Short mmCIF file of C-alpha atoms and ligand atoms in Angstrom, two decimals:
data_model
loop_
_atom_site.label_atom_id
_atom_site.label_comp_id
_atom_site.label_asym_id
_atom_site.label_seq_id
_atom_site.Cartn_x
_atom_site.Cartn_y
_atom_site.Cartn_z
CA MET J 1417 0.03 0.19 0.17
CA GLU J 1418 1.20 3.52 -0.81
CA ASN J 1419 2.66 5.04 2.14
CA THR J 1420 1.40 8.84 2.37
CA THR J 1421 2.20 9.79 5.75
CA THR J 1422 5.90 10.10 5.94
CA THR J 1423 7.00 12.62 8.59
CA PRO J 1424 8.98 15.15 6.92
CA GLY J 1425 12.53 15.35 7.85
CA ARG J 1426 14.64 18.79 7.97
CA VAL J 1427 15.37 20.31 4.69
CA SER J 1428 18.68 22.29 4.48
CA ARG J 1429 18.91 25.84 5.72
CA LEU J 1430 19.61 26.90 2.11
CA LEU J 1431 16.27 25.71 0.87
CA GLU J 1432 14.80 26.98 4.66
CA GLN J 1433 15.63 30.79 3.31
CA LEU J 1434 13.96 29.85 -0.39
CA THR J 1435 10.82 30.97 -0.88
CA GLU J 1436 8.83 28.84 -3.37
CA SER J 1437 8.60 30.89 -7.04
CA ALA J 1438 5.30 32.93 -6.44
CA THR J 1439 4.52 32.45 -10.26
CA LEU J 1440 4.53 28.88 -10.06
CA ALA J 1441 2.73 28.55 -6.76
CA MET J 1442 -0.25 30.60 -8.26
CA ALA J 1443 -0.39 28.53 -10.93
CA ARG J 1444 -0.29 25.11 -9.14
CA LEU J 1445 -3.21 26.72 -6.92
CA SER J 1446 -5.21 27.70 -9.60
CA ARG J 1447 -4.88 24.02 -11.33
CA GLU J 1448 -5.85 22.88 -8.15
CA LEU J 1449 -8.97 24.87 -7.48
CA THR J 1450 -9.94 23.98 -11.15
CA GLN J 1451 -9.37 20.21 -10.70
CA GLN J 1452 -12.08 20.63 -7.74
CA GLY J 1453 -14.47 21.69 -10.20
CA LEU J 1454 -14.32 25.59 -9.37
CA ASP J 1455 -14.54 27.79 -12.61
CA ILE J 1456 -10.98 29.79 -11.87
CA VAL J 1457 -10.07 32.15 -14.52
CA SER J 1458 -6.23 32.29 -14.24
CA LEU J 1459 -4.02 35.57 -15.07
CA SER J 1460 -1.28 34.19 -13.04
CA LEU J 1461 0.91 32.50 -15.16
CA GLY J 1462 3.21 34.39 -18.19
CA GLU J 1463 2.75 31.71 -21.08
CA PRO J 1464 1.56 32.24 -24.01
CA ASP J 1465 -1.56 30.24 -24.66
CA PHE J 1466 -0.74 29.67 -28.35
CA ASP J 1467 0.64 26.21 -29.67
CA THR J 1468 4.18 25.58 -30.80
CA PRO J 1469 4.19 26.08 -34.60
CA GLN J 1470 4.25 23.19 -36.77
CA PHE J 1471 7.48 23.60 -38.25
CA ILE J 1472 9.24 23.48 -35.08
CA LYS J 1473 7.18 20.15 -34.29
CA ASP J 1474 8.14 18.91 -37.17
CA ALA J 1475 11.98 19.34 -36.48
CA ALA J 1476 11.31 17.65 -33.18
CA HIS J 1477 9.69 14.82 -35.00
CA ARG J 1478 12.89 14.67 -37.44
CA ALA J 1479 15.36 14.85 -34.11
CA ILE J 1480 13.83 11.61 -32.71
CA ASP J 1481 13.19 9.67 -36.46
CA GLN J 1482 17.03 10.46 -36.60
CA ASN J 1483 17.75 9.05 -33.18
CA ILE J 1484 19.44 12.21 -32.01
CA THR J 1485 18.93 10.83 -28.68
CA HIS J 1486 22.17 10.31 -27.06
CA TYR J 1487 23.93 12.94 -24.55
CA PRO J 1488 24.69 16.11 -26.21
CA PRO J 1489 27.44 18.15 -25.80
CA VAL J 1490 27.23 19.95 -22.51
CA ASN J 1491 26.64 23.29 -23.98
CA GLY J 1492 24.80 22.40 -26.95
CA PHE J 1493 25.20 20.99 -30.27
CA LEU J 1494 27.29 23.21 -32.38
CA ASP J 1495 24.87 23.32 -35.23
CA VAL J 1496 22.45 24.55 -32.55
CA ARG J 1497 24.80 26.99 -31.24
CA LYS J 1498 25.62 28.27 -34.48
CA ALA J 1499 22.25 28.79 -35.31
CA ILE J 1500 22.18 31.03 -31.96
CA SER J 1501 25.08 33.16 -33.02
CA GLU J 1502 23.65 33.77 -36.42
CA LYS J 1503 20.16 34.61 -34.69
CA PHE J 1504 22.39 37.22 -32.25
CA ARG J 1505 24.06 38.83 -35.34
CA ARG J 1506 20.70 39.09 -37.40
CA ASP J 1507 18.47 40.36 -34.69
CA ASN J 1508 20.81 42.17 -31.97
CA GLY J 1509 23.73 43.03 -34.03
CA LEU J 1510 26.08 40.91 -31.37
CA ASP J 1511 28.76 38.92 -32.85
CA TYR J 1512 28.93 35.59 -30.29
CA ALA J 1513 31.05 32.71 -31.63
CA PRO J 1514 29.29 29.32 -31.07
CA GLU J 1515 32.10 28.86 -28.38
CA GLN J 1516 30.35 31.77 -26.52
CA ILE J 1517 27.06 30.30 -26.59
CA VAL J 1518 25.57 27.76 -24.12
CA VAL J 1519 22.13 25.81 -24.42
CA SER J 1520 20.26 25.40 -21.19
CA THR J 1521 17.22 24.01 -19.64
CA GLY J 1522 15.30 27.39 -20.33
CA ALA J 1523 16.32 30.59 -19.93
CA LYS J 1524 15.61 30.01 -15.97
CA GLN J 1525 18.95 27.79 -15.80
CA SER J 1526 20.43 30.13 -18.21
CA ILE J 1527 20.59 32.87 -15.56
CA ALA J 1528 20.76 30.30 -12.78
CA ASN J 1529 24.37 28.96 -14.03
CA ALA J 1530 25.49 32.73 -14.71
CA VAL J 1531 24.52 33.84 -11.42
CA LEU J 1532 26.25 30.72 -9.65
CA ALA J 1533 29.21 31.23 -11.87
CA LEU J 1534 30.06 34.29 -10.95
CA VAL J 1535 28.76 35.44 -7.36
CA ASN J 1536 30.52 34.62 -4.58
CA PRO J 1537 29.03 34.47 -0.97
CA GLY J 1538 28.70 38.34 0.20
CA ASP J 1539 28.69 39.67 -3.30
CA GLU J 1540 25.96 42.54 -3.46
CA VAL J 1541 23.71 41.76 -7.10
CA ILE J 1542 21.78 44.63 -7.78
CA MET J 1543 18.04 44.06 -9.06
CA PRO J 1544 16.41 47.05 -10.31
CA SER J 1545 13.08 46.69 -9.15
CA PRO J 1546 10.16 45.64 -9.67
CA TYR J 1547 12.23 42.31 -11.03
CA TRP J 1548 11.40 38.79 -11.91
CA VAL J 1549 10.75 36.41 -9.03
CA SER J 1550 13.34 33.98 -9.45
CA TYR J 1551 16.14 36.36 -9.65
CA SER J 1552 16.37 36.74 -5.47
CA GLU J 1553 16.44 33.33 -4.94
CA MET J 1554 18.95 32.15 -7.48
CA VAL J 1555 21.24 34.99 -5.73
CA LYS J 1556 20.44 33.60 -2.22
CA ILE J 1557 21.14 30.00 -3.67
CA ALA J 1558 24.53 31.27 -4.53
CA GLY J 1559 25.21 33.00 -1.13
CA GLY J 1560 24.90 36.62 -2.49
CA THR J 1561 22.77 39.61 -1.32
CA PRO J 1562 19.98 40.66 -3.34
CA VAL J 1563 19.96 44.47 -3.49
CA GLU J 1564 16.68 45.98 -4.67
CA VAL J 1565 16.69 49.86 -6.45
CA LYS J 1566 13.24 50.61 -6.27
CA ALA J 1567 11.10 52.34 -9.24
CA ASP J 1568 7.26 52.52 -8.69
CA PHE J 1569 4.37 53.49 -10.68
CA SER J 1570 5.33 57.29 -11.13
CA SER J 1571 8.42 56.47 -13.00
CA ASP J 1572 6.94 53.53 -15.24
CA PHE J 1573 8.83 51.28 -13.15
CA LYS J 1574 12.10 52.39 -14.71
CA VAL J 1575 15.47 52.49 -12.68
CA THR J 1576 17.55 55.59 -13.34
CA ALA J 1577 21.17 55.55 -14.04
CA ALA J 1578 21.64 57.96 -11.09
CA GLN J 1579 19.63 55.69 -8.71
CA LEU J 1580 21.94 52.61 -10.02
CA GLU J 1581 25.22 54.55 -9.37
CA LYS J 1582 23.97 55.18 -5.63
CA ALA J 1583 23.41 51.66 -5.19
CA ILE J 1584 26.77 50.41 -6.18
CA THR J 1585 29.44 49.70 -3.73
CA PRO J 1586 32.40 47.83 -3.92
CA ARG J 1587 31.05 44.87 -3.07
CA THR J 1588 28.51 44.95 -6.13
CA ARG J 1589 29.24 42.02 -8.89
CA MET J 1590 26.22 41.76 -10.79
CA ILE J 1591 23.17 43.86 -12.08
CA ILE J 1592 20.28 41.91 -13.24
CA PHE J 1593 17.32 43.22 -15.06
CA SER J 1594 14.51 42.00 -17.85
CA SER J 1595 13.65 44.66 -20.46
CA PRO J 1596 10.96 44.33 -21.68
CA CYS J 1597 10.15 43.43 -18.20
CA ASN J 1598 8.49 40.99 -16.40
CA PRO J 1599 6.33 42.18 -14.25
CA THR J 1600 5.74 45.63 -15.42
CA GLY J 1601 6.10 45.23 -19.12
CA SER J 1602 8.18 48.58 -18.93
CA VAL J 1603 10.95 48.68 -22.03
CA LEU J 1604 14.20 50.79 -21.43
CA SER J 1605 14.90 53.14 -24.03
CA THR J 1606 18.00 53.26 -26.08
CA GLU J 1607 19.13 56.53 -23.90
CA GLU J 1608 18.20 54.86 -20.61
CA LEU J 1609 20.15 52.06 -21.59
CA ALA J 1610 22.93 53.93 -22.73
CA ALA J 1611 22.64 56.25 -19.56
CA TRP J 1612 22.89 52.50 -17.57
CA ALA J 1613 25.73 51.55 -19.09
CA GLU J 1614 27.57 54.70 -19.18
CA VAL J 1615 27.35 54.21 -15.16
CA ILE J 1616 28.14 50.46 -15.36
CA THR J 1617 31.32 50.54 -17.16
CA ARG J 1618 32.95 53.15 -14.52
CA HIS J 1619 32.99 49.94 -12.53
CA SER J 1620 35.68 47.14 -13.17
CA GLU J 1621 34.23 43.64 -12.08
CA LEU J 1622 31.08 44.60 -12.38
CA TYR J 1623 29.04 42.35 -14.49
CA VAL J 1624 25.24 42.35 -16.18
CA ILE J 1625 22.57 39.66 -16.73
CA SER J 1626 20.51 41.47 -19.54
CA ASP J 1627 17.60 38.79 -19.47
CA GLU J 1628 15.99 39.43 -23.17
CA ILE J 1629 13.39 36.43 -22.71
CA TYR J 1630 10.85 39.02 -24.04
CA GLU J 1631 12.81 40.55 -26.98
CA PHE J 1632 10.23 40.12 -29.58
CA ILE J 1633 6.96 40.87 -27.18
CA ASN J 1634 7.71 44.80 -27.78
CA TYR J 1635 4.89 46.69 -28.71
CA ALA J 1636 6.93 49.66 -29.53
CA GLY J 1637 9.38 48.26 -31.99
CA LYS J 1638 13.10 47.02 -31.33
CA SER J 1639 15.13 47.72 -28.13
CA PRO J 1640 19.15 47.65 -28.47
CA SER J 1641 21.03 44.84 -26.26
CA ILE J 1642 22.69 46.51 -23.52
CA ALA J 1643 25.99 44.39 -24.52
CA THR J 1644 25.78 46.69 -27.76
CA PHE J 1645 26.74 49.90 -25.90
CA PRO J 1646 30.81 50.78 -25.46
CA GLY J 1647 32.60 48.42 -22.64
CA MET J 1648 29.39 46.35 -22.27
CA TYR J 1649 30.28 43.32 -24.31
CA GLU J 1650 32.79 42.17 -22.05
CA ARG J 1651 30.83 42.47 -18.90
CA THR J 1652 27.22 41.06 -20.23
CA ILE J 1653 25.19 37.85 -20.33
CA THR J 1654 22.93 38.09 -22.91
CA VAL J 1655 20.20 35.51 -21.96
CA ASN J 1656 17.37 34.74 -24.21
CA GLY J 1657 15.29 31.43 -25.16
CA VAL J 1658 12.25 30.08 -27.32
CA SER J 1659 9.63 29.76 -24.43
CA LYS J 1660 7.72 33.11 -25.14
CA ALA J 1661 8.11 34.17 -28.61
CA PHE J 1662 7.85 30.59 -30.11
CA ALA J 1663 5.12 29.65 -27.50
CA MET J 1664 7.76 26.62 -26.63
CA THR J 1665 7.49 27.09 -22.52
CA GLY J 1666 7.03 23.01 -22.06
CA TRP J 1667 10.29 22.38 -24.33
CA ARG J 1668 12.85 23.89 -22.06
CA ILE J 1669 15.18 25.88 -23.78
CA GLY J 1670 16.85 28.98 -22.88
CA TYR J 1671 20.56 30.01 -23.86
CA ILE J 1672 23.25 32.72 -23.28
CA GLY J 1673 25.90 34.65 -25.37
CA ALA J 1674 28.65 35.78 -23.16
CA PRO J 1675 32.53 36.48 -23.08
CA ARG J 1676 34.16 32.89 -23.57
CA TRP J 1677 35.34 32.53 -19.94
CA ILE J 1678 31.94 33.12 -18.60
CA ALA J 1679 30.28 30.54 -21.19
CA ASP J 1680 33.25 27.99 -20.48
CA ALA J 1681 32.40 28.60 -16.60
CA CYS J 1682 28.41 28.33 -17.42
CA THR J 1683 29.21 24.81 -19.02
CA LYS J 1684 31.30 23.45 -16.20
CA MET J 1685 28.36 24.26 -13.99
CA GLN J 1686 25.88 22.68 -16.16
CA GLY J 1687 27.98 19.91 -16.76
CA GLN J 1688 27.69 18.84 -13.00
CA VAL J 1689 23.74 19.69 -12.90
CA THR J 1690 21.85 18.44 -15.84
CA SER J 1691 24.80 17.38 -18.52
CA GLY J 1692 23.07 18.99 -21.12
CA THR J 1693 19.53 19.79 -22.10
CA GLY J 1694 17.37 17.76 -24.37
CA THR J 1695 18.46 16.62 -27.96
CA ILE J 1696 14.82 16.66 -29.32
CA SER J 1697 14.09 20.10 -27.56
CA GLN J 1698 17.39 21.65 -29.16
CA MET J 1699 16.66 20.33 -32.44
CA ALA J 1700 12.87 22.21 -32.06
CA ALA J 1701 14.98 25.23 -30.93
CA LYS J 1702 17.48 25.71 -33.65
CA ALA J 1703 13.98 25.59 -36.08
CA ALA J 1704 12.54 28.50 -34.03
CA VAL J 1705 16.16 30.63 -33.87
CA GLN J 1706 16.44 30.04 -37.97
CA ALA J 1707 12.86 30.71 -38.68
CA ASP J 1708 12.11 34.80 -39.69
CA PRO J 1709 10.96 36.51 -36.57
CA GLU J 1710 8.34 37.95 -38.88
CA LEU J 1711 6.33 34.68 -38.23
CA ILE J 1712 5.87 36.03 -34.61
CA HIS J 1713 3.81 38.81 -35.99
CA PRO J 1714 0.45 37.56 -35.76
CA MET J 1715 1.07 36.61 -32.54
CA LEU J 1716 2.43 39.92 -30.99
CA GLU J 1717 -0.90 41.25 -33.02
CA THR J 1718 -3.04 39.40 -30.86
CA PHE J 1719 -0.99 40.60 -27.42
CA ARG J 1720 -1.41 44.05 -28.36
CA GLY J 1721 -5.40 43.72 -29.15
CA ARG J 1722 -5.35 41.90 -25.80
CA ARG J 1723 -3.51 44.70 -24.34
CA GLU J 1724 -5.80 47.14 -25.42
CA LEU J 1725 -8.77 45.46 -24.18
CA MET J 1726 -7.16 44.98 -20.60
CA HIS J 1727 -6.08 48.38 -20.29
CA ARG J 1728 -9.58 49.65 -21.05
CA LEU J 1729 -10.92 47.70 -18.94
CA LEU J 1730 -8.72 48.18 -15.83
CA SER J 1731 -9.02 51.67 -16.40
CA GLU J 1732 -12.50 51.45 -15.77
CA ILE J 1733 -12.17 50.51 -11.80
CA PRO J 1734 -12.07 53.13 -10.24
CA GLY J 1735 -8.84 53.40 -7.46
CA LEU J 1736 -6.76 51.02 -9.52
CA GLN J 1737 -3.88 52.59 -11.38
CA VAL J 1738 -2.61 51.04 -14.39
CA ASN J 1739 -0.11 52.24 -16.83
CA MET J 1740 0.34 51.16 -20.60
CA PRO J 1741 3.17 48.80 -20.53
CA GLU J 1742 5.48 48.64 -24.01
CA GLY J 1743 6.25 45.33 -23.90
CA ALA J 1744 5.81 41.48 -22.40
CA PHE J 1745 2.56 40.50 -21.39
CA TYR J 1746 1.79 41.71 -18.13
CA PHE J 1747 -0.18 44.65 -16.50
CA PHE J 1748 1.12 45.44 -13.20
CA PRO J 1749 -1.68 47.88 -11.85
CA ASP J 1750 -0.93 49.54 -8.29
CA ILE J 1751 -3.51 48.45 -5.99
CA HIS J 1752 -2.52 50.04 -2.53
CA ALA J 1753 -5.67 52.28 -2.68
CA PHE J 1754 -7.90 48.88 -1.60
CA LEU J 1755 -5.26 47.92 1.18
CA GLY J 1756 -6.97 48.11 4.59
CA LYS J 1757 -10.14 47.67 3.39
CA SER J 1758 -12.68 44.83 4.20
CA TYR J 1759 -14.78 42.28 2.83
CA ARG J 1760 -17.43 40.89 5.45
CA GLY J 1761 -15.15 41.88 8.41
CA GLU J 1762 -11.81 40.00 7.05
CA ARG J 1763 -9.71 43.09 6.65
CA ILE J 1764 -7.04 43.02 3.50
CA GLU J 1765 -4.02 44.41 4.61
CA THR J 1766 -1.25 43.22 1.92
CA ALA J 1767 -1.10 42.43 -1.68
CA GLU J 1768 -0.52 38.89 -1.16
CA ALA J 1769 -3.97 38.65 0.75
CA LEU J 1770 -5.84 40.72 -1.82
CA SER J 1771 -4.68 37.93 -4.32
CA MET J 1772 -6.01 35.10 -2.56
CA TYR J 1773 -9.14 36.87 -1.72
CA MET J 1774 -9.68 37.33 -5.17
CA LEU J 1775 -9.04 33.93 -5.91
CA ARG J 1776 -11.21 32.48 -3.17
CA HIS J 1777 -14.19 34.54 -3.05
CA PHE J 1778 -14.51 35.63 -6.91
CA LEU J 1779 -12.41 32.62 -8.64
CA VAL J 1780 -9.44 34.94 -10.49
CA ALA J 1781 -5.89 34.03 -10.22
CA THR J 1782 -3.37 36.79 -9.99
CA VAL J 1783 0.15 36.81 -8.38
CA SER J 1784 0.69 39.35 -6.08
CA GLY J 1785 3.80 42.02 -6.12
CA GLU J 1786 5.73 41.07 -3.22
CA SER J 1787 7.79 38.52 -5.03
CA PHE J 1788 8.57 41.15 -7.22
CA GLY J 1789 9.50 43.62 -5.11
CA ASP J 1790 6.55 45.82 -4.88
CA PRO J 1791 3.97 45.12 -2.40
CA ARG J 1792 1.77 48.04 -3.65
CA CYS J 1793 0.92 45.90 -7.10
CA ILE J 1794 -0.25 42.71 -8.30
CA ARG J 1795 0.38 41.23 -11.56
CA LEU J 1796 -1.64 40.13 -14.42
CA SER J 1797 -0.77 38.26 -17.18
CA TYR J 1798 -3.24 38.60 -20.58
CA ALA J 1799 -1.26 35.58 -22.30
CA ALA J 1800 -5.19 34.49 -21.87
CA SER J 1801 -8.09 34.47 -24.56
CA GLU J 1802 -10.05 37.61 -24.94
CA SER J 1803 -12.97 36.07 -23.33
CA ASP J 1804 -10.99 35.32 -20.29
CA ILE J 1805 -9.68 38.88 -19.99
CA ARG J 1806 -12.93 40.18 -19.83
CA LYS J 1807 -14.26 37.70 -17.54
CA ALA J 1808 -11.03 38.12 -15.24
CA CYS J 1809 -11.21 41.92 -15.15
CA GLY J 1810 -15.08 41.95 -14.37
CA ARG J 1811 -13.99 39.24 -11.15
CA ILE J 1812 -11.34 41.55 -10.62
CA LYS J 1813 -13.72 44.92 -10.54
CA ASP J 1814 -16.44 43.10 -8.63
CA ALA J 1815 -13.79 41.88 -5.99
CA LEU J 1816 -12.40 45.39 -5.71
CA LEU J 1817 -15.64 47.30 -5.36
CA ALA J 1818 -16.80 44.81 -2.77
CA LEU J 1819 -14.33 46.01 -0.43
CA GLU J 1820 -15.16 48.66 1.81
N1 PMP C 527 13.28 35.33 -17.57
C1 PMP C 527 12.00 36.30 -17.24
C2 PMP C 527 11.72 37.66 -17.37
C3 PMP C 527 10.73 35.29 -17.61
O1 PMP C 527 9.30 35.97 -17.16
C4 PMP C 527 10.91 33.90 -17.75
C5 PMP C 527 9.50 33.03 -17.44
N2 PMP C 527 9.49 32.36 -18.79
C6 PMP C 527 12.23 33.20 -17.85
C7 PMP C 527 13.18 34.40 -17.48
C8 PMP C 527 12.58 31.84 -18.00
O2 PMP C 527 11.91 31.37 -18.79
P1 PMP C 527 12.10 30.03 -19.47
O3 PMP C 527 10.63 29.50 -19.46
O4 PMP C 527 12.81 29.74 -20.72
O5 PMP C 527 12.63 29.42 -18.44
N1 LIG C 528 8.11 33.34 -16.36
C1 LIG C 528 6.97 32.95 -16.13
C2 LIG C 528 6.01 33.99 -15.16
O1 LIG C 528 6.90 34.81 -14.91
C3 LIG C 528 6.83 31.58 -15.69
C4 LIG C 528 6.61 31.07 -14.59
C5 LIG C 528 8.18 30.92 -13.96
O2 LIG C 528 9.04 30.72 -14.72
O3 LIG C 528 8.14 31.30 -12.87
O4 LIG C 528 4.97 33.82 -14.93
#
């Protein structure tokens, strides 16, 4: 008989310090409630609701038929890295030789490799805030200290170069950011990136992880990679992947382009953790990065329509502050006006409590802002159908207006 009642033992001190990924936790909870028969509408997880394009699936079928099923080189197949090298040149004006590229199990592992390869215990890592949930926990795994530099709704959630400069100390080893940004959707302009680069290059031994996973989900056009600014190439790890642009979240492929010594360090790390990433997925990702980025256009236009719809619906809710994000597929409205209010005697004090209240009483799943560094906000993903967006925004409105 299956034993489901084992007494839990003691987990490591490291694990005790870590928080569960808030995005994945909320996705899990809404999945569980749906399985219990509740009609949950979920705006929790940032993943395209499209299917992977057929030509990518065909490439995967071919890989299976050709028995590309043995251990790959740890850093990825050479022809896959060549294709990524070409993609960096074509889309980003970045010259990374195949030896400077490492293919990993999602952009998440790409970032984790780079953090673990460069950060020592006691090092400070600056995270312009709001930031993506996993950055802080990865830094903690490495024994580093996450340092938040805060921007809020009033500055479109963008940290200035002057703020960065003020936060840099002799112990600062790294800066991690995403643009387009998860969770805010903000996109740093060429001028803003240039100003950041100018500050960063004044400090030796300071490295940057530029998370460009939302590169193609940018409504304002294209943005430059920070590695293209003077003095930045030598100190930047450019992270990208196929999860978002090609609706390939489950294939788990991400990659970096970086100076050779950093790529080698990431390969060494990966060699002890995963031995390299799945061969079938690599061949599928090769087809994706070789494809004309114009193919993504219809998906981008669908997201653009949903962005406009959601902006309109959220703007109709009195007390909710909402900006117009330029990229990614998230809104990060400021909900602080509702904190301290009550529902049937239950007082809602935090964004986390608000998010749980909306889930329990109004069946709409969101992610609270705390784990992104901003406890005044909640995150809503519009990688959902129009009808779900309408339903969810209606429920959010009802939930907020029910508070007194
Ligand atoms: N960076 C950001 C900003 C993200 O939103 C995500 C989530 N997909 C990732 C990295 C990780 O991407 P992947 O699914 O390729 O691991
Ligand atoms: N990155 C997505 C999100 O922020 C997927 C979840 C995750 O990888 O944490 O929702």
